[in-house]
mmCIF file of N, CA and C in Angstrom:
data_model
loop_
_atom_site.group_PDB
_atom_site.id
_atom_site.type_symbol
_atom_site.label_atom_id
_atom_site.label_comp_id
_atom_site.label_asym_id
_atom_site.label_seq_id
_atom_site.Cartn_x
_atom_site.Cartn_y
_atom_site.Cartn_z
ATOM 1 N N UNK S 23 -6.636 -30.054 16.434
ATOM 2 C CA UNK S 23 -6.305 -28.765 16.613
ATOM 3 C C UNK S 23 -5.678 -28.315 15.552
ATOM 4 N N UNK S 24 -5.925 -26.902 14.872
ATOM 5 C CA UNK S 24 -5.208 -26.556 13.868
ATOM 6 C C UNK S 24 -3.704 -25.737 14.519
ATOM 7 N N UNK S 25 -2.787 -26.181 13.503
ATOM 8 C CA UNK S 25 -1.397 -25.364 13.878
ATOM 9 C C UNK S 25 -1.168 -24.223 13.307
ATOM 10 N N UNK S 26 -0.312 -23.410 13.756
ATOM 11 C CA UNK S 26 0.231 -22.224 13.035
ATOM 12 C C UNK S 26 0.715 -22.599 11.680
ATOM 13 N N UNK S 27 1.277 -23.587 11.336
ATOM 14 C CA UNK S 27 1.603 -23.797 9.928
ATOM 15 C C UNK S 27 0.715 -24.323 9.310
ATOM 16 N N UNK S 28 -0.464 -24.699 9.502
ATOM 17 C CA UNK S 28 -1.567 -25.265 8.610
ATOM 18 C C UNK S 28 -2.272 -23.884 8.356
ATOM 19 N N UNK S 29 -2.276 -22.806 9.442
ATOM 20 C CA UNK S 29 -2.978 -21.774 9.241
ATOM 21 C C UNK S 29 -2.195 -21.035 8.208
ATOM 22 N N UNK S 30 -0.826 -21.123 8.112
ATOM 23 C CA UNK S 30 -0.130 -20.320 7.334
ATOM 24 C C UNK S 30 -0.371 -20.965 5.852
ATOM 25 N N UNK S 31 -0.068 -22.284 5.620
ATOM 26 C CA UNK S 31 -0.444 -22.739 4.457
ATOM 27 C C UNK S 31 -1.813 -22.535 3.958
ATOM 28 N N UNK S 32 -2.848 -22.550 4.649
ATOM 29 C CA UNK S 32 -4.266 -22.076 4.165
ATOM 30 C C UNK S 32 -4.109 -20.669 3.641
ATOM 31 N N UNK S 33 -3.455 -19.854 4.369
ATOM 32 C CA UNK S 33 -3.557 -18.306 3.778
ATOM 33 C C UNK S 33 -2.840 -18.445 2.800
ATOM 34 N N UNK S 34 -1.717 -18.893 2.481
ATOM 35 C CA UNK S 34 -0.739 -18.919 1.278
ATOM 36 C C UNK S 34 -1.443 -19.492 0.330
ATOM 37 N N UNK S 35 -2.052 -20.481 0.344
ATOM 38 C CA UNK S 35 -3.008 -21.099 -0.760
ATOM 39 C C UNK S 35 -4.178 -20.094 -1.399
ATOM 40 N N UNK S 36 -4.923 -19.688 -0.286
ATOM 41 C CA UNK S 36 -6.024 -18.592 -0.376
ATOM 42 C C UNK S 36 -5.387 -17.456 -1.074
ATOM 43 N N UNK S 37 -4.349 -16.707 -0.847
ATOM 44 C CA UNK S 37 -3.555 -15.652 -1.226
ATOM 45 C C UNK S 37 -3.104 -15.926 -2.850
ATOM 46 N N UNK S 38 -2.527 -17.253 -2.964
ATOM 47 C CA UNK S 38 -2.271 -17.551 -4.420
ATOM 48 C C UNK S 38 -3.266 -17.515 -5.236
ATOM 49 N N UNK S 39 -4.356 -18.162 -4.720
ATOM 50 C CA UNK S 39 -5.684 -18.476 -5.647
ATOM 51 C C UNK S 39 -6.106 -16.915 -6.051
ATOM 52 N N UNK S 40 -6.124 -16.166 -5.198
ATOM 53 C CA UNK S 40 -6.538 -14.716 -5.152
ATOM 54 C C UNK S 40 -5.508 -14.144 -6.348
ATOM 55 N N UNK S 41 -4.427 -14.206 -6.337
ATOM 56 C CA UNK S 41 -3.477 -13.797 -7.279
ATOM 57 C C UNK S 41 -3.625 -14.240 -8.495
ATOM 58 N N UNK S 42 -3.607 -15.437 -8.544
ATOM 59 C CA UNK S 42 -4.181 -16.058 -10.118
ATOM 60 C C UNK S 42 -5.343 -15.547 -10.664
ATOM 61 N N UNK S 43 -6.231 -15.379 -9.965
ATOM 62 C CA UNK S 43 -7.558 -14.922 -10.359
ATOM 63 C C UNK S 43 -7.418 -13.354 -10.529
ATOM 64 N N UNK S 44 -6.609 -12.604 -9.892
ATOM 65 C CA UNK S 44 -6.430 -11.318 -10.168
ATOM 66 C C UNK S 44 -5.698 -10.989 -11.496
ATOM 67 N N UNK S 45 -4.501 -11.877 -11.939
ATOM 68 C CA UNK S 45 -4.108 -11.943 -13.144
ATOM 69 C C UNK S 45 -5.114 -12.084 -14.419
ATOM 70 N N UNK S 46 -5.765 -13.007 -13.824
ATOM 71 C CA UNK S 46 -6.712 -13.410 -15.372
ATOM 72 C C UNK S 46 -7.529 -12.247 -15.432
ATOM 73 N N UNK S 47 -8.190 -11.517 -14.342
ATOM 74 C CA UNK S 47 -9.176 -10.645 -14.476
ATOM 75 C C UNK S 47 -8.611 -9.451 -14.882
ATOM 76 N N UNK S 48 -7.238 -9.019 -15.094
ATOM 77 C CA UNK S 48 -6.560 -7.922 -15.450
ATOM 78 C C UNK S 48 -6.182 -8.300 -16.986
ATOM 79 N N UNK S 49 -5.814 -9.427 -17.054
ATOM 80 C CA UNK S 49 -5.611 -9.794 -18.557
ATOM 81 C C UNK S 49 -6.710 -9.794 -19.309
ATOM 82 N N UNK S 50 -7.922 -9.987 -18.958
ATOM 83 C CA UNK S 50 -9.100 -9.879 -19.722
ATOM 84 C C UNK S 50 -9.806 -8.541 -19.707
ATOM 85 N N UNK S 51 -9.224 -7.610 -18.989
ATOM 86 C CA UNK S 51 -9.685 -6.283 -19.068
ATOM 87 C C UNK S 51 -11.036 -5.901 -18.057
ATOM 88 N N UNK S 52 -10.989 -6.935 -17.198
ATOM 89 C CA UNK S 52 -12.273 -6.815 -15.999
ATOM 90 C C UNK S 52 -11.852 -5.560 -15.121
ATOM 91 N N UNK S 53 -10.445 -5.872 -14.528
ATOM 92 C CA UNK S 53 -10.032 -4.830 -13.528
ATOM 93 C C UNK S 53 -8.822 -4.105 -14.336
ATOM 94 N N UNK S 54 -8.600 -2.948 -13.761
ATOM 95 C CA UNK S 54 -7.588 -2.185 -14.475
ATOM 96 C C UNK S 54 -6.242 -1.638 -13.318
ATOM 97 N N UNK S 55 -6.560 -1.541 -11.972
ATOM 98 C CA UNK S 55 -5.814 -1.436 -11.187
ATOM 99 C C UNK S 55 -4.905 -2.717 -10.614
ATOM 100 N N UNK S 56 -3.518 -2.634 -10.937
ATOM 101 C CA UNK S 56 -2.708 -3.701 -10.804
ATOM 102 C C UNK S 56 -2.416 -3.976 -9.271
ATOM 103 N N UNK S 57 -2.878 -3.053 -8.215
ATOM 104 C CA UNK S 57 -2.428 -3.264 -7.022
ATOM 105 C C UNK S 57 -3.580 -4.211 -6.171
ATOM 106 N N UNK S 58 -2.982 -5.264 -5.450
ATOM 107 C CA UNK S 58 -3.685 -5.857 -4.787
ATOM 108 C C UNK S 58 -4.556 -5.592 -3.397
ATOM 109 N N UNK S 59 -5.599 -5.941 -3.303
ATOM 110 C CA UNK S 59 -6.378 -5.588 -2.236
ATOM 111 C C UNK S 59 -5.894 -6.288 -1.076
ATOM 112 N N UNK S 60 -5.486 -5.656 0.236
ATOM 113 C CA UNK S 60 -5.167 -6.346 1.346
ATOM 114 C C UNK S 60 -6.077 -7.607 1.564
ATOM 115 N N UNK S 61 -5.644 -8.917 1.948
ATOM 116 C CA UNK S 61 -6.433 -9.932 2.263
ATOM 117 C C UNK S 61 -6.772 -9.796 3.860
ATOM 118 N N UNK S 62 -6.037 -9.148 4.461
ATOM 119 C CA UNK S 62 -6.231 -9.380 6.207
ATOM 120 C C UNK S 62 -7.199 -8.384 6.387
ATOM 121 N N UNK S 63 -7.829 -8.597 7.467
ATOM 122 C CA UNK S 63 -8.760 -7.838 8.236
ATOM 123 C C UNK S 63 -7.956 -6.914 9.487
ATOM 124 N N UNK S 64 -6.782 -7.165 9.634
ATOM 125 C CA UNK S 64 -6.051 -6.578 10.636
ATOM 126 C C UNK S 64 -5.836 -4.945 10.287
ATOM 127 N N UNK S 65 -5.716 -4.165 11.141
ATOM 128 C CA UNK S 65 -5.564 -2.714 10.711
ATOM 129 C C UNK S 65 -4.020 -2.497 11.013
ATOM 130 N N UNK S 66 -3.094 -2.106 10.048
ATOM 131 C CA UNK S 66 -1.772 -1.765 10.529
ATOM 132 C C UNK S 66 -1.818 -0.433 11.105
ATOM 133 N N UNK S 67 -0.411 -0.374 12.015
ATOM 134 C CA UNK S 67 -0.354 1.035 12.348
ATOM 135 C C UNK S 67 0.083 1.769 11.527
ATOM 136 N N UNK S 68 -0.514 3.201 11.352
ATOM 137 C CA UNK S 68 -0.169 4.184 10.213
ATOM 138 C C UNK S 68 1.245 4.722 10.478
ATOM 139 N N UNK S 69 1.759 4.427 11.702
ATOM 140 C CA UNK S 69 3.489 4.867 11.833
ATOM 141 C C UNK S 69 4.169 3.925 11.188
ATOM 142 N N UNK S 70 3.711 2.599 11.180
ATOM 143 C CA UNK S 70 4.742 1.532 10.521
ATOM 144 C C UNK S 70 4.613 1.727 9.115
ATOM 145 N N UNK S 71 3.366 1.982 8.631
ATOM 146 C CA UNK S 71 3.214 2.290 7.007
ATOM 147 C C UNK S 71 4.061 3.287 6.468
ATOM 148 N N UNK S 72 4.040 4.436 7.226
ATOM 149 C CA UNK S 72 4.795 5.755 6.901
ATOM 150 C C UNK S 72 6.327 5.550 6.938
ATOM 151 N N UNK S 73 6.651 4.578 7.977
ATOM 152 C CA UNK S 73 8.427 4.121 8.160
ATOM 153 C C UNK S 73 8.572 3.526 6.859
ATOM 154 N N UNK S 74 7.818 2.431 6.655
ATOM 155 C CA UNK S 74 8.174 1.610 5.525
ATOM 156 C C UNK S 74 8.330 2.431 4.284
ATOM 157 N N UNK S 75 7.396 3.235 3.991
ATOM 158 C CA UNK S 75 7.210 4.263 2.779
ATOM 159 C C UNK S 75 8.759 5.002 2.890
ATOM 160 N N UNK S 76 8.971 5.599 3.775
ATOM 161 C CA UNK S 76 10.130 6.529 3.879
ATOM 162 C C UNK S 76 11.459 5.640 3.489
ATOM 163 N N UNK S 77 11.587 4.443 4.327
ATOM 164 C CA UNK S 77 12.739 3.730 3.830
ATOM 165 C C UNK S 77 12.748 3.205 2.406
ATOM 166 N N UNK S 78 11.535 3.018 1.864
ATOM 167 C CA UNK S 78 11.747 2.653 0.548
ATOM 168 C C UNK S 78 12.000 3.858 -0.700
ATOM 169 N N UNK S 79 11.523 4.867 -0.104
ATOM 170 C CA UNK S 79 11.645 5.812 -1.062
ATOM 171 C C UNK S 79 12.959 6.849 -0.366
ATOM 172 N N UNK S 80 13.584 6.489 0.322
ATOM 173 C CA UNK S 80 14.754 7.467 0.913
ATOM 174 C C UNK S 80 14.112 8.919 1.254
ATOM 175 N N UNK S 81 13.474 8.878 2.117
ATOM 176 C CA UNK S 81 13.075 10.321 2.412
ATOM 177 C C UNK S 81 12.143 10.424 3.532
ATOM 178 N N UNK S 82 11.790 11.743 4.051
ATOM 179 C CA UNK S 82 10.884 11.868 5.075
ATOM 180 C C UNK S 82 9.646 12.504 4.493
ATOM 181 N N UNK S 83 8.345 11.898 4.730
ATOM 182 C CA UNK S 83 7.171 12.521 4.173
ATOM 183 C C UNK S 83 6.851 13.706 4.673
ATOM 184 N N UNK S 84 7.224 14.157 5.728
ATOM 185 C CA UNK S 84 6.781 15.091 6.717
ATOM 186 C C UNK S 84 7.684 16.388 6.051
ATOM 187 N N UNK S 85 8.543 16.315 5.478
ATOM 188 C CA UNK S 85 9.774 17.271 4.868
ATOM 189 C C UNK S 85 8.830 18.327 4.238
ATOM 190 N N UNK S 86 9.070 19.570 4.473
ATOM 191 C CA UNK S 86 8.179 20.521 3.772
ATOM 192 C C UNK S 86 9.039 21.252 2.473
ATOM 193 N N UNK S 87 9.406 20.145 1.695
ATOM 194 C CA UNK S 87 10.354 20.608 0.542
ATOM 195 C C UNK S 87 9.428 20.061 -0.747
ATOM 196 N N UNK S 88 10.121 20.301 -2.013
ATOM 197 C CA UNK S 88 9.467 19.754 -3.234
ATOM 198 C C UNK S 88 10.145 18.955 -4.015
ATOM 199 N N UNK S 89 11.251 18.402 -3.153
ATOM 200 C CA UNK S 89 12.077 17.106 -3.976
ATOM 201 C C UNK S 89 10.970 16.044 -4.420
ATOM 202 N N UNK S 90 11.644 15.442 -5.505
ATOM 203 C CA UNK S 90 10.674 14.372 -6.379
ATOM 204 C C UNK S 90 10.519 13.399 -5.253
ATOM 205 N N UNK S 91 11.575 13.040 -4.691
ATOM 206 C CA UNK S 91 11.626 11.742 -4.032
ATOM 207 C C UNK S 91 10.742 11.970 -2.471
ATOM 208 N N UNK S 92 10.912 13.352 -2.107
ATOM 209 C CA UNK S 92 9.681 13.642 -0.895
ATOM 210 C C UNK S 92 8.279 13.637 -1.474
ATOM 211 N N UNK S 93 7.927 14.072 -2.752
ATOM 212 C CA UNK S 93 6.611 13.928 -3.273
ATOM 213 C C UNK S 93 6.091 12.693 -3.389
ATOM 214 N N UNK S 94 6.924 12.084 -4.184
ATOM 215 C CA UNK S 94 6.421 10.502 -4.417
ATOM 216 C C UNK S 94 6.218 9.638 -3.105
ATOM 217 N N UNK S 95 7.132 9.841 -2.215
ATOM 218 C CA UNK S 95 7.057 9.329 -0.917
ATOM 219 C C UNK S 95 5.657 9.521 -0.245
ATOM 220 N N UNK S 96 5.306 11.012 -0.174
ATOM 221 C CA UNK S 96 3.965 11.465 0.374
ATOM 222 C C UNK S 96 2.818 10.837 -0.323
ATOM 223 N N UNK S 97 3.126 10.862 -1.600
ATOM 224 C CA UNK S 97 1.643 10.380 -2.318
ATOM 225 C C UNK S 97 1.645 8.811 -2.211
ATOM 226 N N UNK S 98 2.813 8.034 -2.111
ATOM 227 C CA UNK S 98 2.622 6.514 -1.734
ATOM 228 C C UNK S 98 2.050 6.384 -0.262
ATOM 229 N N UNK S 99 2.362 7.112 0.750
ATOM 230 C CA UNK S 99 2.143 7.063 1.863
ATOM 231 C C UNK S 99 0.645 7.193 2.024
ATOM 232 N N UNK S 100 0.197 8.113 1.423
ATOM 233 C CA UNK S 100 -1.511 8.563 1.231
ATOM 234 C C UNK S 100 -2.237 7.528 0.870
ATOM 235 N N UNK S 101 -1.791 6.922 -0.319
ATOM 236 C CA UNK S 101 -2.406 5.972 -0.965
ATOM 237 C C UNK S 101 -2.579 4.538 -0.083
ATOM 238 N N UNK S 102 -1.140 4.337 0.329
ATOM 239 C CA UNK S 102 -1.131 3.072 1.141
ATOM 240 C C UNK S 102 -1.754 3.369 2.636
ATOM 241 N N UNK S 103 -1.993 4.242 3.151
ATOM 242 C CA UNK S 103 -2.531 4.577 4.320
ATOM 243 C C UNK S 103 -4.184 4.665 3.885
ATOM 244 N N UNK S 104 -4.377 5.136 2.985
ATOM 245 C CA UNK S 104 -5.915 4.829 2.451
ATOM 246 C C UNK S 104 -6.430 3.507 2.286
ATOM 247 N N UNK S 105 -5.393 2.389 1.821
ATOM 248 C CA UNK S 105 -6.057 1.332 1.498
ATOM 249 C C UNK S 105 -5.722 0.536 2.864
ATOM 250 N N UNK S 106 -4.994 0.776 3.707
ATOM 251 C CA UNK S 106 -4.461 -0.276 4.936
ATOM 252 C C UNK S 106 -5.032 0.008 5.975
ATOM 253 N N UNK S 107 -5.618 1.267 6.168
ATOM 254 C CA UNK S 107 -6.053 1.722 7.596
ATOM 255 C C UNK S 107 -7.773 2.300 7.327
ATOM 256 N N UNK S 108 -8.160 2.449 8.162
ATOM 257 C CA UNK S 108 -9.429 3.067 8.486
ATOM 258 C C UNK S 108 -9.540 4.555 8.638
ATOM 259 N N UNK S 109 -8.494 5.191 8.310
ATOM 260 C CA UNK S 109 -8.167 6.521 8.743
ATOM 261 C C UNK S 109 -9.067 7.453 7.582
ATOM 262 N N UNK S 110 -9.605 8.667 8.203
ATOM 263 C CA UNK S 110 -10.297 9.723 7.489
ATOM 264 C C UNK S 110 -8.919 10.362 6.582
ATOM 265 N N UNK S 111 -9.300 10.974 5.605
ATOM 266 C CA UNK S 111 -8.476 11.759 4.893
ATOM 267 C C UNK S 111 -7.905 12.797 5.715
ATOM 268 N N UNK S 112 -8.833 13.450 6.824
ATOM 269 C CA UNK S 112 -7.946 14.336 7.553
ATOM 270 C C UNK S 112 -7.035 13.791 8.600
ATOM 271 N N UNK S 113 -7.178 12.715 9.124
ATOM 272 C CA UNK S 113 -6.253 11.862 9.885
ATOM 273 C C UNK S 113 -5.145 11.612 9.104
ATOM 274 N N UNK S 114 -5.100 11.221 7.970
ATOM 275 C CA UNK S 114 -3.980 10.823 6.957
ATOM 276 C C UNK S 114 -3.237 11.798 6.754
ATOM 277 N N UNK S 115 -3.772 13.104 6.590
ATOM 278 C CA UNK S 115 -2.833 14.547 6.554
ATOM 279 C C UNK S 115 -2.103 14.713 7.695
ATOM 280 N N UNK S 116 -2.339 14.303 8.876
ATOM 281 C CA UNK S 116 -1.525 14.383 9.936
ATOM 282 C C UNK S 116 -0.232 13.398 9.746
ATOM 283 N N UNK S 117 -0.419 12.413 9.447
ATOM 284 C CA UNK S 117 0.836 11.415 8.994
ATOM 285 C C UNK S 117 1.668 11.679 8.197
ATOM 286 N N UNK S 118 1.110 12.388 7.175
ATOM 287 C CA UNK S 118 2.077 12.785 5.806
ATOM 288 C C UNK S 118 2.497 14.230 5.810
ATOM 289 N N UNK S 119 2.115 14.893 6.809
ATOM 290 C CA UNK S 119 2.509 16.211 6.837
ATOM 291 C C UNK S 119 2.051 17.279 5.961
ATOM 292 N N UNK S 120 0.733 17.527 5.476
ATOM 293 C CA UNK S 120 0.128 18.172 4.642
ATOM 294 C C UNK S 120 -0.992 18.961 5.412
ATOM 295 N N UNK S 121 -1.421 19.977 4.938
ATOM 296 C CA UNK S 121 -2.424 21.000 5.594
ATOM 297 C C UNK S 121 -4.011 20.369 5.711
ATOM 298 N N UNK S 122 -4.458 19.790 4.842
ATOM 299 C CA UNK S 122 -5.826 19.400 4.644
ATOM 300 C C UNK S 122 -6.097 18.057 3.917
ATOM 301 N N UNK S 123 -7.419 17.747 4.151
ATOM 302 C CA UNK S 123 -7.894 16.604 3.412
ATOM 303 C C UNK S 123 -7.712 16.680 1.701
ATOM 304 N N UNK S 124 -8.077 17.750 1.199
ATOM 305 C CA UNK S 124 -8.033 17.813 -0.185
ATOM 306 C C UNK S 124 -6.710 17.647 -0.854
ATOM 307 N N UNK S 125 -5.714 17.835 -0.085
ATOM 308 C CA UNK S 125 -4.249 17.544 -0.307
ATOM 309 C C UNK S 125 -4.088 15.790 -0.452
ATOM 310 N N UNK S 126 -4.613 15.550 0.664
ATOM 311 C CA UNK S 126 -4.366 13.963 0.617
ATOM 312 C C UNK S 126 -5.371 13.164 -0.463
ATOM 313 N N UNK S 127 -6.668 13.818 -0.635
ATOM 314 C CA UNK S 127 -7.102 13.474 -1.607
ATOM 315 C C UNK S 127 -6.664 13.472 -3.069
ATOM 316 N N UNK S 128 -5.875 14.472 -3.372
ATOM 317 C CA UNK S 128 -5.374 14.740 -4.955
ATOM 318 C C UNK S 128 -3.822 13.796 -4.565
ATOM 319 N N UNK S 129 -3.430 13.714 -3.566
ATOM 320 C CA UNK S 129 -1.983 12.593 -3.651
ATOM 321 C C UNK S 129 -2.498 11.130 -3.846
ATOM 322 N N UNK S 130 -3.888 10.787 -3.400
ATOM 323 C CA UNK S 130 -3.975 9.432 -3.624
ATOM 324 C C UNK S 130 -4.369 9.433 -4.880
ATOM 325 N N UNK S 131 -5.153 10.082 -5.741
ATOM 326 C CA UNK S 131 -5.423 10.165 -7.076
ATOM 327 C C UNK S 131 -4.141 10.458 -7.984
ATOM 328 N N UNK S 132 -3.283 11.197 -7.523
ATOM 329 C CA UNK S 132 -1.961 11.229 -8.290
ATOM 330 C C UNK S 132 -1.131 10.049 -8.248
ATOM 331 N N UNK S 133 -1.028 9.570 -7.208
ATOM 332 C CA UNK S 133 -0.459 8.039 -6.755
ATOM 333 C C UNK S 133 -1.107 7.097 -7.881
ATOM 334 N N UNK S 134 -2.359 7.109 -7.953
ATOM 335 C CA UNK S 134 -2.984 6.234 -8.937
ATOM 336 C C UNK S 134 -2.573 6.554 -10.343
ATOM 337 N N UNK S 135 -2.534 7.698 -10.759
ATOM 338 C CA UNK S 135 -2.185 8.145 -12.003
ATOM 339 C C UNK S 135 -0.820 7.565 -12.700
ATOM 340 N N UNK S 136 0.203 8.117 -11.337
ATOM 341 C CA UNK S 136 1.444 7.657 -11.571
ATOM 342 C C UNK S 136 1.669 6.210 -12.051
ATOM 343 N N UNK S 137 1.113 5.314 -11.068
ATOM 344 C CA UNK S 137 1.226 4.112 -11.207
ATOM 345 C C UNK S 137 0.647 3.496 -12.615
ATOM 346 N N UNK S 138 -0.093 4.126 -13.377
ATOM 347 C CA UNK S 138 -0.593 3.739 -14.603
ATOM 348 C C UNK S 138 0.470 3.969 -15.606
ATOM 349 N N UNK S 139 1.601 5.082 -15.442
ATOM 350 C CA UNK S 139 2.578 5.275 -16.471
ATOM 351 C C UNK S 139 3.863 5.180 -16.159
ATOM 352 N N UNK S 140 4.161 4.813 -15.046
ATOM 353 C CA UNK S 140 5.592 4.705 -14.607
ATOM 354 C C UNK S 140 5.819 3.527 -13.724
ATOM 355 N N UNK S 141 6.516 2.752 -14.395
ATOM 356 C CA UNK S 141 6.452 1.060 -13.999
ATOM 357 C C UNK S 141 7.494 0.874 -12.787
ATOM 358 N N UNK S 142 8.285 1.993 -12.600
ATOM 359 C CA UNK S 142 9.198 1.788 -11.293
ATOM 360 C C UNK S 142 8.249 2.169 -10.217
ATOM 361 N N UNK S 143 7.533 3.212 -10.391
ATOM 362 C CA UNK S 143 6.959 3.576 -9.096
ATOM 363 C C UNK S 143 5.848 2.397 -8.956
ATOM 364 N N UNK S 144 5.230 1.775 -9.811
ATOM 365 C CA UNK S 144 4.189 0.795 -9.525
ATOM 366 C C UNK S 144 4.927 -0.346 -8.817
ATOM 367 N N UNK S 145 6.148 -0.681 -9.189
ATOM 368 C CA UNK S 145 6.842 -1.647 -8.605
ATOM 369 C C UNK S 145 7.011 -1.356 -7.456
ATOM 370 N N UNK S 146 7.656 -0.115 -6.918
ATOM 371 C CA UNK S 146 7.872 0.237 -5.239
ATOM 372 C C UNK S 146 6.327 -0.032 -4.714
ATOM 373 N N UNK S 147 5.304 0.454 -5.053
ATOM 374 C CA UNK S 147 4.199 0.490 -4.535
ATOM 375 C C UNK S 147 3.892 -1.074 -4.286
ATOM 376 N N UNK S 148 3.962 -1.926 -5.351
ATOM 377 C CA UNK S 148 3.632 -3.250 -5.281
ATOM 378 C C UNK S 148 4.586 -3.975 -3.972
ATOM 379 N N UNK S 149 5.915 -3.713 -4.092
ATOM 380 C CA UNK S 149 6.817 -3.995 -3.055
ATOM 381 C C UNK S 149 6.382 -3.661 -1.664
ATOM 382 N N UNK S 150 5.875 -2.399 -1.584
ATOM 383 C CA UNK S 150 5.137 -2.080 -0.285
ATOM 384 C C UNK S 150 3.955 -3.148 0.075
ATOM 385 N N UNK S 151 3.180 -3.232 -0.856
ATOM 386 C CA UNK S 151 1.725 -3.952 -0.577
ATOM 387 C C UNK S 151 2.210 -5.256 -0.056
ATOM 388 N N UNK S 152 3.383 -5.645 -0.666
ATOM 389 C CA UNK S 152 3.753 -7.172 -0.323
ATOM 390 C C UNK S 152 4.304 -7.352 1.065
ATOM 391 N N UNK S 153 5.336 -6.205 1.260
ATOM 392 C CA UNK S 153 5.891 -6.148 2.702
ATOM 393 C C UNK S 153 4.807 -5.941 3.783
ATOM 394 N N UNK S 154 3.760 -5.307 3.606
ATOM 395 C CA UNK S 154 2.849 -4.714 4.529
ATOM 396 C C UNK S 154 1.884 -6.101 4.659
ATOM 397 N N UNK S 155 1.535 -6.895 3.531
ATOM 398 C CA UNK S 155 0.865 -8.070 3.865
ATOM 399 C C UNK S 155 1.361 -8.968 4.545
ATOM 400 N N UNK S 156 2.824 -9.078 4.472
ATOM 401 C CA UNK S 156 3.546 -10.229 5.553
ATOM 402 C C UNK S 156 3.728 -9.677 6.813
ATOM 403 N N UNK S 157 3.535 -8.230 6.719
ATOM 404 C CA UNK S 157 3.874 -7.867 8.377
ATOM 405 C C UNK S 157 2.532 -7.985 8.675
ATOM 406 N N UNK S 158 1.179 -7.829 8.135
ATOM 407 C CA UNK S 158 -0.085 -8.133 8.748
ATOM 408 C C UNK S 158 -0.081 -9.850 9.064
ATOM 409 N N UNK S 159 0.651 -10.427 8.157
ATOM 410 C CA UNK S 159 0.352 -11.780 8.409
ATOM 411 C C UNK S 159 0.750 -12.410 9.702
ATOM 412 N N UNK S 160 2.325 -11.376 9.738
ATOM 413 C CA UNK S 160 3.199 -11.711 11.120
ATOM 414 C C UNK S 160 2.323 -11.394 12.523
ATOM 415 N N UNK S 161 1.697 -10.323 12.374
ATOM 416 C CA UNK S 161 1.042 -9.657 13.319
ATOM 417 C C UNK S 161 -0.503 -10.523 13.802
ATOM 418 N N UNK S 162 -0.963 -11.226 12.813
ATOM 419 C CA UNK S 162 -2.090 -12.312 13.255
ATOM 420 C C UNK S 162 -1.637 -13.550 13.764
ATOM 421 N N UNK S 163 -0.387 -13.956 13.689
ATOM 422 C CA UNK S 163 0.316 -15.142 14.550
ATOM 423 C C UNK S 163 -0.009 -15.003 15.985
#
């Protein structure tokens, strides 16, 4: 019989191997996006993802203002919701407080573009991905 510790060790080894291969492929120019694809097949709750983004960016993504912290948080939430859930663009728009799917599409693209130029933003997204991966692992226990 397999214990939870053995399952966690196997998961950690698989994730470490994946991260190692990811770094090699990025260094060789095979891939350009530095954000890891979630290994888990569990779908996280969208509310949890939005809450985590709001905590990291210290804002509410549903605010109807144009503060940079709100805009960056909204873009990060849209990007992470697209990666970690199976929601459509229209469904994502309801969670981040925008009017339609085209705004969500723009936010996801803009987030990807910002990560290529701004290291601080990319580090926050990576931090959020790591926390979401750990939370997904916790849910799978």
